[in-house]
Coordinates of C-alpha atoms in Angstrom, one line a residue:
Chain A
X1 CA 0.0 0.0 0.0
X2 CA 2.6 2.5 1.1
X3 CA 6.1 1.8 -0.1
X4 CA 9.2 4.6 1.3
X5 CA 12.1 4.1 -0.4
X6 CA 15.3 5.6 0.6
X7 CA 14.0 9.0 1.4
X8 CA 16.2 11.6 1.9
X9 CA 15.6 15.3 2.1
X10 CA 17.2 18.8 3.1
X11 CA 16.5 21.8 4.4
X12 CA 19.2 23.5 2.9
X13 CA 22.1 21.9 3.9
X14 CA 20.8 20.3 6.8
X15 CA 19.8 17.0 5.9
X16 CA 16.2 16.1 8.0
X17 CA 15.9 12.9 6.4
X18 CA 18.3 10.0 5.8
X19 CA 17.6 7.2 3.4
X20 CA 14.8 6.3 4.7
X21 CA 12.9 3.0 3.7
X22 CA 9.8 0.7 4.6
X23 CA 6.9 -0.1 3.7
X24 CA 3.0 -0.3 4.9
X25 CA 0.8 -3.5 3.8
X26 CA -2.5 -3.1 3.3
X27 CA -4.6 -4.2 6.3
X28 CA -1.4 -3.4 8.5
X29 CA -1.2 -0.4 11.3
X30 CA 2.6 1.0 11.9
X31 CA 3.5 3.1 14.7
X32 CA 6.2 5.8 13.9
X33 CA 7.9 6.7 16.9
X34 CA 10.8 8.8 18.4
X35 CA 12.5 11.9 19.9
X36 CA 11.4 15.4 18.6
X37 CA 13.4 16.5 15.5
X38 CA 13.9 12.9 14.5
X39 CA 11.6 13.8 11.9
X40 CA 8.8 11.3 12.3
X41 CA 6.3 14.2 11.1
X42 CA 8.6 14.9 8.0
X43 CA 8.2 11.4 6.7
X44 CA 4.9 11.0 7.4
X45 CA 4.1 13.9 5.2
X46 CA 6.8 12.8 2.2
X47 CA 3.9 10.2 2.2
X48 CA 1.3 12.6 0.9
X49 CA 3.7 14.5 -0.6
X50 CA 3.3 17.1 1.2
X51 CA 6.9 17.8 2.2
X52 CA 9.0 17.2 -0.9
X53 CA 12.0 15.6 -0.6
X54 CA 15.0 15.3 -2.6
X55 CA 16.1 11.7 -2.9
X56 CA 14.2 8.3 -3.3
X57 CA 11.0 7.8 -3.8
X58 CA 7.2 7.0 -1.8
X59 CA 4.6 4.9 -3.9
X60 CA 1.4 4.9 -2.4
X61 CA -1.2 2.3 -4.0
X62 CA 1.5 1.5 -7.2
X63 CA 1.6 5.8 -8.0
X64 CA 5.0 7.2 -7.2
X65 CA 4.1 10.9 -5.3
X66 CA 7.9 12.0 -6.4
X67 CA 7.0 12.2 -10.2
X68 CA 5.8 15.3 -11.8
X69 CA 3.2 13.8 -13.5
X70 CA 1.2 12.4 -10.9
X71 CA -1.8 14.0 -10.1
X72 CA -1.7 14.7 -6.8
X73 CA -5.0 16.1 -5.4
X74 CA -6.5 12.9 -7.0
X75 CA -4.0 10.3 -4.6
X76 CA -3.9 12.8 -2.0
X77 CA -8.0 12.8 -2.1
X78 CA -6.9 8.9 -1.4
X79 CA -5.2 9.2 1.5
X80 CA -6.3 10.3 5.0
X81 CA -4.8 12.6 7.0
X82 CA -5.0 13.6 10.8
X83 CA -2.7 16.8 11.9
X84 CA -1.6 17.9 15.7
X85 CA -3.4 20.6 16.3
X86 CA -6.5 19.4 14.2
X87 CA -7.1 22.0 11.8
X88 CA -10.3 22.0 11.1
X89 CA -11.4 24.4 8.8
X90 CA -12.3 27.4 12.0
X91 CA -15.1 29.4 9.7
X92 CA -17.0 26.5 8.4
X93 CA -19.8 24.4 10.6
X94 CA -18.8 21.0 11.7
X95 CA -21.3 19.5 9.0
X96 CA -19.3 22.1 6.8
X97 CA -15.8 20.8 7.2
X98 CA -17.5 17.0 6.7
X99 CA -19.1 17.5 3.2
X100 CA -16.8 20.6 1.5
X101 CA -14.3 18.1 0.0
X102 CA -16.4 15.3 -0.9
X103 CA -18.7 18.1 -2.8
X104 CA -15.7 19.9 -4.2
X105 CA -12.9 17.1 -4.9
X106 CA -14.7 13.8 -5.4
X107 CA -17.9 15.8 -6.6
X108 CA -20.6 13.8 -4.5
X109 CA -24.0 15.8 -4.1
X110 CA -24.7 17.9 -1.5
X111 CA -27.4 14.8 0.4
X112 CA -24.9 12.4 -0.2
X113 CA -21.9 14.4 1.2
X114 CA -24.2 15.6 4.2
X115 CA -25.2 12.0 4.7
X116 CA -21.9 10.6 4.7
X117 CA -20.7 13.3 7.0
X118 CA -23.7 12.9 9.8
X119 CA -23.1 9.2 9.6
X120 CA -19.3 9.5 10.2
X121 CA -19.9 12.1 13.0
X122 CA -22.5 9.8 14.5
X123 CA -19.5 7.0 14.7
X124 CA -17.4 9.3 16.6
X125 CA -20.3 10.2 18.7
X126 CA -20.8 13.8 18.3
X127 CA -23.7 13.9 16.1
X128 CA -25.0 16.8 18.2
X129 CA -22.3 18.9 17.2
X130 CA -23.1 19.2 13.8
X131 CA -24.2 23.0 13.3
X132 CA -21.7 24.0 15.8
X133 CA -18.1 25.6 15.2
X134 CA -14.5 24.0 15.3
X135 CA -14.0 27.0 17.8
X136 CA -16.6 26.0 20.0
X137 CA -15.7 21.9 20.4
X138 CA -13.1 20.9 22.9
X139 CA -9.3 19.6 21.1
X140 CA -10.9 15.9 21.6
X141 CA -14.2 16.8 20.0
X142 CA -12.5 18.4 16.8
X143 CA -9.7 15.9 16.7
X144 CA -12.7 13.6 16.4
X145 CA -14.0 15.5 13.5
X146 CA -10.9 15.5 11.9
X147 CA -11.0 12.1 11.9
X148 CA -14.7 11.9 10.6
X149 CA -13.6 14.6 7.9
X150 CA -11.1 12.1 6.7
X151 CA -13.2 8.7 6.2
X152 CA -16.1 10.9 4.6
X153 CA -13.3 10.5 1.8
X154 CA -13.6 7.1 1.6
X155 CA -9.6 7.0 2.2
X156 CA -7.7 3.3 0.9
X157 CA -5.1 4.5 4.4
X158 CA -4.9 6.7 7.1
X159 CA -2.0 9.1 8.4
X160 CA -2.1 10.3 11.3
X161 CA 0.7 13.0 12.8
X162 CA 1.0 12.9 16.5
X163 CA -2.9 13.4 16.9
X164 CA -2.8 12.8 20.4
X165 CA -0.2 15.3 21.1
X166 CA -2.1 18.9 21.8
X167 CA -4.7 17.5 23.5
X168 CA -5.1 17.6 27.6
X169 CA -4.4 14.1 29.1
X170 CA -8.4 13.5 29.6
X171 CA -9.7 13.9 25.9
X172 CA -6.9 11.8 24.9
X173 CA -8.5 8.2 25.3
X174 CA -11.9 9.7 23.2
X175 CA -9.5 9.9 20.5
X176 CA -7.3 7.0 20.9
X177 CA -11.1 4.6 21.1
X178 CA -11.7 6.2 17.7
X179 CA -8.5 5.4 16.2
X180 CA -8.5 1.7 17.7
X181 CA -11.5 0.9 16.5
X182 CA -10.8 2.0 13.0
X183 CA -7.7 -0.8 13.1
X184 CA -9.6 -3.4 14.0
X185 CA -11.5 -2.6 11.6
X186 CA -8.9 -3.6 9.5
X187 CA -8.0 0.2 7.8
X188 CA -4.3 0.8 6.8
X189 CA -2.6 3.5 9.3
X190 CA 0.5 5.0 9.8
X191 CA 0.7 6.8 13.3
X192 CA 3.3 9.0 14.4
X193 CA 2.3 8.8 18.3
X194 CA 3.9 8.6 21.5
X195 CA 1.0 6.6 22.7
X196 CA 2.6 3.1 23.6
X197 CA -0.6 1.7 25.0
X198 CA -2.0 2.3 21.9
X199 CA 1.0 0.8 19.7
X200 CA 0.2 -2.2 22.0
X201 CA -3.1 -2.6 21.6
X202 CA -3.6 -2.3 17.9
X203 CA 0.0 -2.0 15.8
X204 CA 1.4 -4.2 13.8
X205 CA 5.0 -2.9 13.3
X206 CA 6.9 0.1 15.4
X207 CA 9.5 2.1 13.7
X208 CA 11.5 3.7 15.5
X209 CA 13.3 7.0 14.4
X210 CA 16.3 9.6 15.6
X211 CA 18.4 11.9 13.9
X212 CA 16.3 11.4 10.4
X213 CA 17.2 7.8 10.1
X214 CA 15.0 5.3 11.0
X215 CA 16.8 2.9 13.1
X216 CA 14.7 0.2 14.4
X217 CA 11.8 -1.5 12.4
X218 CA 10.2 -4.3 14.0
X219 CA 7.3 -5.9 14.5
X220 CA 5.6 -5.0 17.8
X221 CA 6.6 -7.6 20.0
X222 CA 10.0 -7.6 18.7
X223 CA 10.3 -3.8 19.6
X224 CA 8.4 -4.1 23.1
X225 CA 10.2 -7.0 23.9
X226 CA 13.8 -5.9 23.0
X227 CA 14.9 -3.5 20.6
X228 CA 17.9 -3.7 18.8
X229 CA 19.4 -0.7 19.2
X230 CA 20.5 0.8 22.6
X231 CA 19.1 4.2 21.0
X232 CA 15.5 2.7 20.8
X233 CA 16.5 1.0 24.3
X234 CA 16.8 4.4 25.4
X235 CA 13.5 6.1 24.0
X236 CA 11.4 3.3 25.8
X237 CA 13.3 3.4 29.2
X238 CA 12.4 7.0 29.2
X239 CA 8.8 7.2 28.2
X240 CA 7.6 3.8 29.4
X241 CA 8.8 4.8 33.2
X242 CA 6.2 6.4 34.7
Chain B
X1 CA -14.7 89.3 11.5
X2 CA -16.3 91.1 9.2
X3 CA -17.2 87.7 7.3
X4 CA -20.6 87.6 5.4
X5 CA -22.6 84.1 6.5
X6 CA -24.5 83.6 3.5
X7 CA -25.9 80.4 3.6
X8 CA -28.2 80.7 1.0
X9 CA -26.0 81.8 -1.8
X10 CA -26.3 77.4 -2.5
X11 CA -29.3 78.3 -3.8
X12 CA -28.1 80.7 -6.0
X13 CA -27.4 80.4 -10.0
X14 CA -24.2 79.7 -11.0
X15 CA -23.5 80.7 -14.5
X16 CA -23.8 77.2 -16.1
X17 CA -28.1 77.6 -14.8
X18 CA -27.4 74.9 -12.2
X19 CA -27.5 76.2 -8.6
X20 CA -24.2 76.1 -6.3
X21 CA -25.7 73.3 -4.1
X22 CA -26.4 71.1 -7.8
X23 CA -22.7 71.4 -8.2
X24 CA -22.0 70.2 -4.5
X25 CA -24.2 67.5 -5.4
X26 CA -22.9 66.1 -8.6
X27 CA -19.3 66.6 -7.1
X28 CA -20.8 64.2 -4.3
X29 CA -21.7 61.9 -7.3
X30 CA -18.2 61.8 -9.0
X31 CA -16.5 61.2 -5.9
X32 CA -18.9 57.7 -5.0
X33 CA -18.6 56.8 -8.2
X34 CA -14.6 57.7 -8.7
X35 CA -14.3 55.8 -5.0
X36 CA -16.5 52.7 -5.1
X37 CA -15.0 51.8 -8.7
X38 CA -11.7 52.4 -7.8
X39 CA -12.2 50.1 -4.6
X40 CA -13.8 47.6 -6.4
X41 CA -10.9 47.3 -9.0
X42 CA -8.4 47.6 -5.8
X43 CA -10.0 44.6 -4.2
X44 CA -9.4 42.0 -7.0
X45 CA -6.5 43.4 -7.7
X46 CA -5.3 43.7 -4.3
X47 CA -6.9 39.8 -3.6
X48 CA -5.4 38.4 -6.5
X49 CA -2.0 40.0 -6.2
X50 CA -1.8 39.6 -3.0
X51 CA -2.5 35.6 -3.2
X52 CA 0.4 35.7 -5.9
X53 CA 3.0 36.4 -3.1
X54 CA 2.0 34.2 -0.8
X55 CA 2.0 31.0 -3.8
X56 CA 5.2 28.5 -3.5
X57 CA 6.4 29.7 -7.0
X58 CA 8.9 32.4 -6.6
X59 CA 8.4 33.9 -10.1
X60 CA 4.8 34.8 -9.2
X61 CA 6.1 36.2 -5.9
X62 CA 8.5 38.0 -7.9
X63 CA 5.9 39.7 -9.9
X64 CA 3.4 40.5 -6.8
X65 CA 6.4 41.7 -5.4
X66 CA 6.9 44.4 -8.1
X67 CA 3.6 45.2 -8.3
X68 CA 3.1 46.7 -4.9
X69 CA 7.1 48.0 -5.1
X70 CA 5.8 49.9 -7.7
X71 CA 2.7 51.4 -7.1
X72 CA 3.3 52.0 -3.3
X73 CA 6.6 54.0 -3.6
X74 CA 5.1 56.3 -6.0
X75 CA 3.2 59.6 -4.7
X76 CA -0.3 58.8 -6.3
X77 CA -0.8 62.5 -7.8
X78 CA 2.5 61.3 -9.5
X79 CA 1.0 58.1 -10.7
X80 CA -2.1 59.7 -11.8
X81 CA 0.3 61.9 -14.3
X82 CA 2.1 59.0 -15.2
X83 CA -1.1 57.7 -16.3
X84 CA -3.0 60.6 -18.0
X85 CA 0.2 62.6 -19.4
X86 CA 2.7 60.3 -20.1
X87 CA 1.1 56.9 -21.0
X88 CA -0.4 58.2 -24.2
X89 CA 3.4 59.4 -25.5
X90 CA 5.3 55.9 -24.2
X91 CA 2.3 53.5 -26.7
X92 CA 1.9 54.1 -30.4
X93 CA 0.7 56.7 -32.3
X94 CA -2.8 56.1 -32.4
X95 CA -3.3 54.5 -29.0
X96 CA -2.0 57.5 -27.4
X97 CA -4.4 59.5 -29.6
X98 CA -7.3 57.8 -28.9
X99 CA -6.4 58.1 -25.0
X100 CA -6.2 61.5 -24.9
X101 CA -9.0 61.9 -27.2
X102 CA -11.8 59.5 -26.4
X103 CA -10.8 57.3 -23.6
X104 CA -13.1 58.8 -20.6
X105 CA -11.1 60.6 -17.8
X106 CA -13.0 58.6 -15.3
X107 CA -11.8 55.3 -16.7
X108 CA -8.0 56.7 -16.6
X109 CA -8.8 58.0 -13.1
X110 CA -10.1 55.0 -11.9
X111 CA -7.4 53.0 -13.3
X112 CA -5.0 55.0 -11.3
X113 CA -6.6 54.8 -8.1
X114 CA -7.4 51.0 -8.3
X115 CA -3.6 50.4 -8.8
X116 CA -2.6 52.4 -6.0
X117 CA -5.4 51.3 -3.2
X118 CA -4.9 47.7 -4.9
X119 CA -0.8 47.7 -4.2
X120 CA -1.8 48.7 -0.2
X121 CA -4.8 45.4 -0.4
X122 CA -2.4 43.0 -1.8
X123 CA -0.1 43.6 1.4
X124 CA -3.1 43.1 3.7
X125 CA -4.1 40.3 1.9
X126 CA -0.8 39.2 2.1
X127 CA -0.2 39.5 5.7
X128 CA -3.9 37.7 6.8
X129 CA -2.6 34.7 4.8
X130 CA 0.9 34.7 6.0
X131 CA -1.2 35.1 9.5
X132 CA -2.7 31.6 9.3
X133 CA -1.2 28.3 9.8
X134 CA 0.9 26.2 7.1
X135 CA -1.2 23.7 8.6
X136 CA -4.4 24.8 7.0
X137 CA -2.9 24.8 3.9
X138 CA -1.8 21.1 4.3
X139 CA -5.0 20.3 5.7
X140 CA -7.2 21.4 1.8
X141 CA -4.6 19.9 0.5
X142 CA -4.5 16.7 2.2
X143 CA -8.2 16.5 1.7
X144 CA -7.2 16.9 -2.8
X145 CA -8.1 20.2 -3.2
X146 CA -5.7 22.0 -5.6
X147 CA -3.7 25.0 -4.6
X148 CA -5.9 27.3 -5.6
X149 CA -9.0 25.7 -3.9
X150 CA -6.9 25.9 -0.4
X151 CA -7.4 29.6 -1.1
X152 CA -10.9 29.8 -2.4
X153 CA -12.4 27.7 0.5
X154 CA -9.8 27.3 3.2
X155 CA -7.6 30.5 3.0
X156 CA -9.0 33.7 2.2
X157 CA -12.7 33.3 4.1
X158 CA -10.4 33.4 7.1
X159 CA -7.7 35.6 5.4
X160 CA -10.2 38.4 4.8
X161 CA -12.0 38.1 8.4
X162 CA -8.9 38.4 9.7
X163 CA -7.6 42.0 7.3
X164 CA -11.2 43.7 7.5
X165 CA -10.5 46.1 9.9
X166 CA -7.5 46.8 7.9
X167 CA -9.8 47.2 4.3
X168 CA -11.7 49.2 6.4
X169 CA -9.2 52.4 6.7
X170 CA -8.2 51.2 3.2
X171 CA -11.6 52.1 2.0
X172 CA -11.9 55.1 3.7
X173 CA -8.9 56.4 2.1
X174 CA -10.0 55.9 -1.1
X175 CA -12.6 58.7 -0.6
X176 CA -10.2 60.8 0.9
X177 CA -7.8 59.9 -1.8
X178 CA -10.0 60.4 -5.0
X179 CA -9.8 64.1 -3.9
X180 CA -6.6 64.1 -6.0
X181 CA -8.6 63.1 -9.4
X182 CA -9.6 66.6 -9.4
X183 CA -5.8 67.1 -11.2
X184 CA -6.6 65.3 -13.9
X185 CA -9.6 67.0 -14.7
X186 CA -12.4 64.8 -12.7
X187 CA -15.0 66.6 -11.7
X188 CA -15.6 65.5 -7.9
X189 CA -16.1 67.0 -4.8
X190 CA -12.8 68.5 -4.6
X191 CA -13.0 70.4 -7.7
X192 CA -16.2 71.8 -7.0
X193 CA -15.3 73.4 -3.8
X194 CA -12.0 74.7 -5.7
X195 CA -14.6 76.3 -8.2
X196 CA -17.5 77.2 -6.2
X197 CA -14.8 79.1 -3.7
X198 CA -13.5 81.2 -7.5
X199 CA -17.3 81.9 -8.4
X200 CA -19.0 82.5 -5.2
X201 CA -16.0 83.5 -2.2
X202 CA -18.2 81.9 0.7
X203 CA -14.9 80.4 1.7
X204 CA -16.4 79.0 5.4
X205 CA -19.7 77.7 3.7
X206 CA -18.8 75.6 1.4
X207 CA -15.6 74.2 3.9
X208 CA -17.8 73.3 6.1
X209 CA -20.5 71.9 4.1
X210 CA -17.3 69.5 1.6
X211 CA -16.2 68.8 5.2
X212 CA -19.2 67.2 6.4
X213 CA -20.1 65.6 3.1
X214 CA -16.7 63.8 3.1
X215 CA -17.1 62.9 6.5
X216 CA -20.3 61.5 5.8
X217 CA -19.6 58.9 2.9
X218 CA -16.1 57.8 4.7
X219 CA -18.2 57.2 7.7
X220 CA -20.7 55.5 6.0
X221 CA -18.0 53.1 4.7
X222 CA -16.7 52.1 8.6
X223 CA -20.0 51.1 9.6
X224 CA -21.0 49.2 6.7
X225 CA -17.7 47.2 6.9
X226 CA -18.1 47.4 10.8
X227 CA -21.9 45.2 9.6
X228 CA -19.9 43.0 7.5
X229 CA -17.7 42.3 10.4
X230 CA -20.4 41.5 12.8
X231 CA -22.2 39.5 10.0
X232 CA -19.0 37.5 9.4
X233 CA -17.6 37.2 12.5
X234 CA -17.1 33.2 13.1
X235 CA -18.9 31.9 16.6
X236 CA -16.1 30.1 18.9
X237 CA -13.5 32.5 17.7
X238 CA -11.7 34.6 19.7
X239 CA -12.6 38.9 18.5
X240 CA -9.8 40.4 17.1
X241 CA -11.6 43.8 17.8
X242 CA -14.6 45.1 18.1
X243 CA -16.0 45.5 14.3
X244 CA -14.2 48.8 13.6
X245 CA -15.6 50.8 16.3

């Protein structure tokens, strides 16, 4: 489904990415986790193509995002995505942000969007929200609609950047439920997260990154259970503590 | 002071048959009509410059760049010259003659004024996009919608909420501003007080009243943008202000 191949990329001269490879099977969930700055969030993005990068290639569904002829709005359209700090579109109504790509990019009609959208709202249980604002939800609430405004696109995977990683420790779980239940349900996701608990419950495969590179990719147990390198060793002993 | 109040000499005739407070009048015309044209042409221009330099292509930065260089380091009484007086000698032959002879001095003057209030938009159009987060842009796009669509549904609704106060002023000054058409031979407000003071020498008068009536369209302006603020204002958002008041 999702095939990195020896990404690299720059900023300038400093290099945020190191040939970075992997890939994500259909059906399969992957955790992407790691220090801040080891570039977890720029990867994830190279997947939509929303960061460029300068070496190597991402094929997402057998269409490489790196070549100039690919249309990207169409695969993008494809693909999910869930951001940090939600952003939701702050001047539109919830049922607004649901049904304004589905009309616009994939050119459903206005009842089928809305339909869509109220059903995918109802799964993350805030169908009484609909006429509200972003601005007037709590970060769990619109991180949920985020989510919502994703599926209503009928996505073939799901990124998701850290979405647990604004939000005050009690609307976390609301979110992480959501997300579990959509891997059990079998949907392809990659997950930049520092939730263990939840690389536990539901992932297939942890990678682990620092310094650009990734340096450990493993499957679950083999990464809970013990990690190659003393780097990964490291990140676990820290965050796992407590 | 031995100055003669005559408020009544409006009613008087002025030499053309009209009375003094006809000219007033039509002067009050040109200047709406000199304003609201020139605004509207500032606004797309402004809008669609102003989207230009906040695009990732640095060739059509390069060019909204120049455009507001341009027209915002130039005095606009100059530009309006530039336009009317030296224009028609820089094009060929017959171009120039047909803009000296036929083109209307209101199309020229609007021109001129559009340019200048449109270089001052594009940077506050520019600054309410710069304003939001990259991550809205990632987000239309994420969803498939082209570059352009971030801007036509994501962007600029919450760019231009964000500026309004700012377009306010800006379209108050374009009253204030098409005062300086009167050099180039429109006949506005301005011009009329010039000539009614030559015809009729009630200095205070008619200060007073081209005082007021200025004040009254500029002010008119703030509190129909301060509506469309109040109209537009998004629930759950934190006020940037208080609608211009």
């Amino acid at each position: 489904m999702i095939a990195i191949n020896n990404v690299s990329k720059w900023y300038g001269d400093f290099q945020v990415l190191t040939d970075c490879t992997t890939r994500v099977a259909k059906g399969e969930v992957v955790v992407v986790c790691g220090p801040s700055g080891s570039g977890k969030s720029t990867l994830i993005k190279c997947v939509n193509a929303l960061e460029p990068f300068q070496k190597g290639s991402v094929v997402v569904n057998g269409i490489a995002v790196e070549n100039t002829k690919t249309n990207l709005p169409r695969l993008r359209a494809q693909v999910g995505m869930v951001f940090q700090h939600f952003e939701l579109f702050p001047h539109m109504t919830i049922t607004q942000n649901l049904t304004v790509a589905q009309i616009k990019v994939l050119g459903r009609g206005k009842e089928e969007a809305l339909d869509k959208g109220l059903k995918l709202l109802d799964r993350v249980g805030l169908k009484s929200q609909a006429d509200k604002f972003p601005g007037q939800l709590s970060g769990g609430q619109q991180q949920r609609v985020a989510i919502a405004r994703a599926l209503a696109m009928d996505p073939i995977c799901m990124l998701f950047d850290e979405p647990t990683s604004a939000l005050d420790p009690e609307m976390i779980n609301e979110v992480l439920d959501v997300m579990v239940q959509l891997a059990r349900e079998g949907m392809t996701m990659m997950c930049v997260t520092h939730e263990m608990g939840f690389a536990r419950k539901v992932a297939h495969r942890v990678i682990f990154m620092d310094q650009g590179a990734i340096v450990e990719d493993a499957t679950k147990d083999d990464f809970f259970g013990k990690p190659h390198s003393e780097r990964a060793q490291n990140f676990l002993a820290k965050i796992l503590q407590h | 002071m031995n100055y003669h109040w005559d408020w009544l000499f409006f009613f008087q005739e002025a030499d053309d048959g009209l009375m003094y407070y006809q000219w007033v009048l039509s002067g009050l015309g040109w200047t709406v009509a000199v304003s609201l044209t020139s605004l509207a042409i500032a606004l797309l221009l402004g809008s669609a410059f102003g989207v230009l330099r906040t695009t990732p292509n640095r060739w059509l930065i390069a060019i909204g760049d120049t455009y507001v260089d341009v027209f915002r380091n130039i005095p606009l009484i100059v530009q309006l010259f530039l336009w009317f007086f030296v224009l028609p000698e820089l094009v060929p032959r017959d171009i120039g003659l047909w803009m000296k002879q036929d083109l209307p001095y209101f199309v020229t003057a609007v021109i001129g004024l559009g340019l200048f209030t449109g270089a001052r938009i594009a940077e506050q159009v520019k600054a309410g996009i710069n304003s939001l987060s990259r991550g809205q842009r990632f987000a239309g796009l994420a969803l498939g919608f082209t570059e352009w669509q971030t801007y036509r549904y994501v962007r600029l609704p919450m760019a231009y909420r964000i500026v309004l106060p700012a377009l306010t002023s800006e379209a108050m000054n374009v009253y204030k501003n098409s005062a300086v058409t009167y050099s180039v031979g429109i006949l506005e407000l301005y011009f009329q007080y010039k000539q009614i003071i030559e015809k009729t020498s009630q200095v205070l008068e008619i200060t007073i009243v081209i005082t007021l009536a200025y004040f009254v369209v500029a002010f008119a302006t703030n509190r129909l943008f301060a509506w469309i603020e109040q109209r537009s204002r998004v629930p759950g958002m934190i006020a940037g202000g208080q609608g211009g008041k």
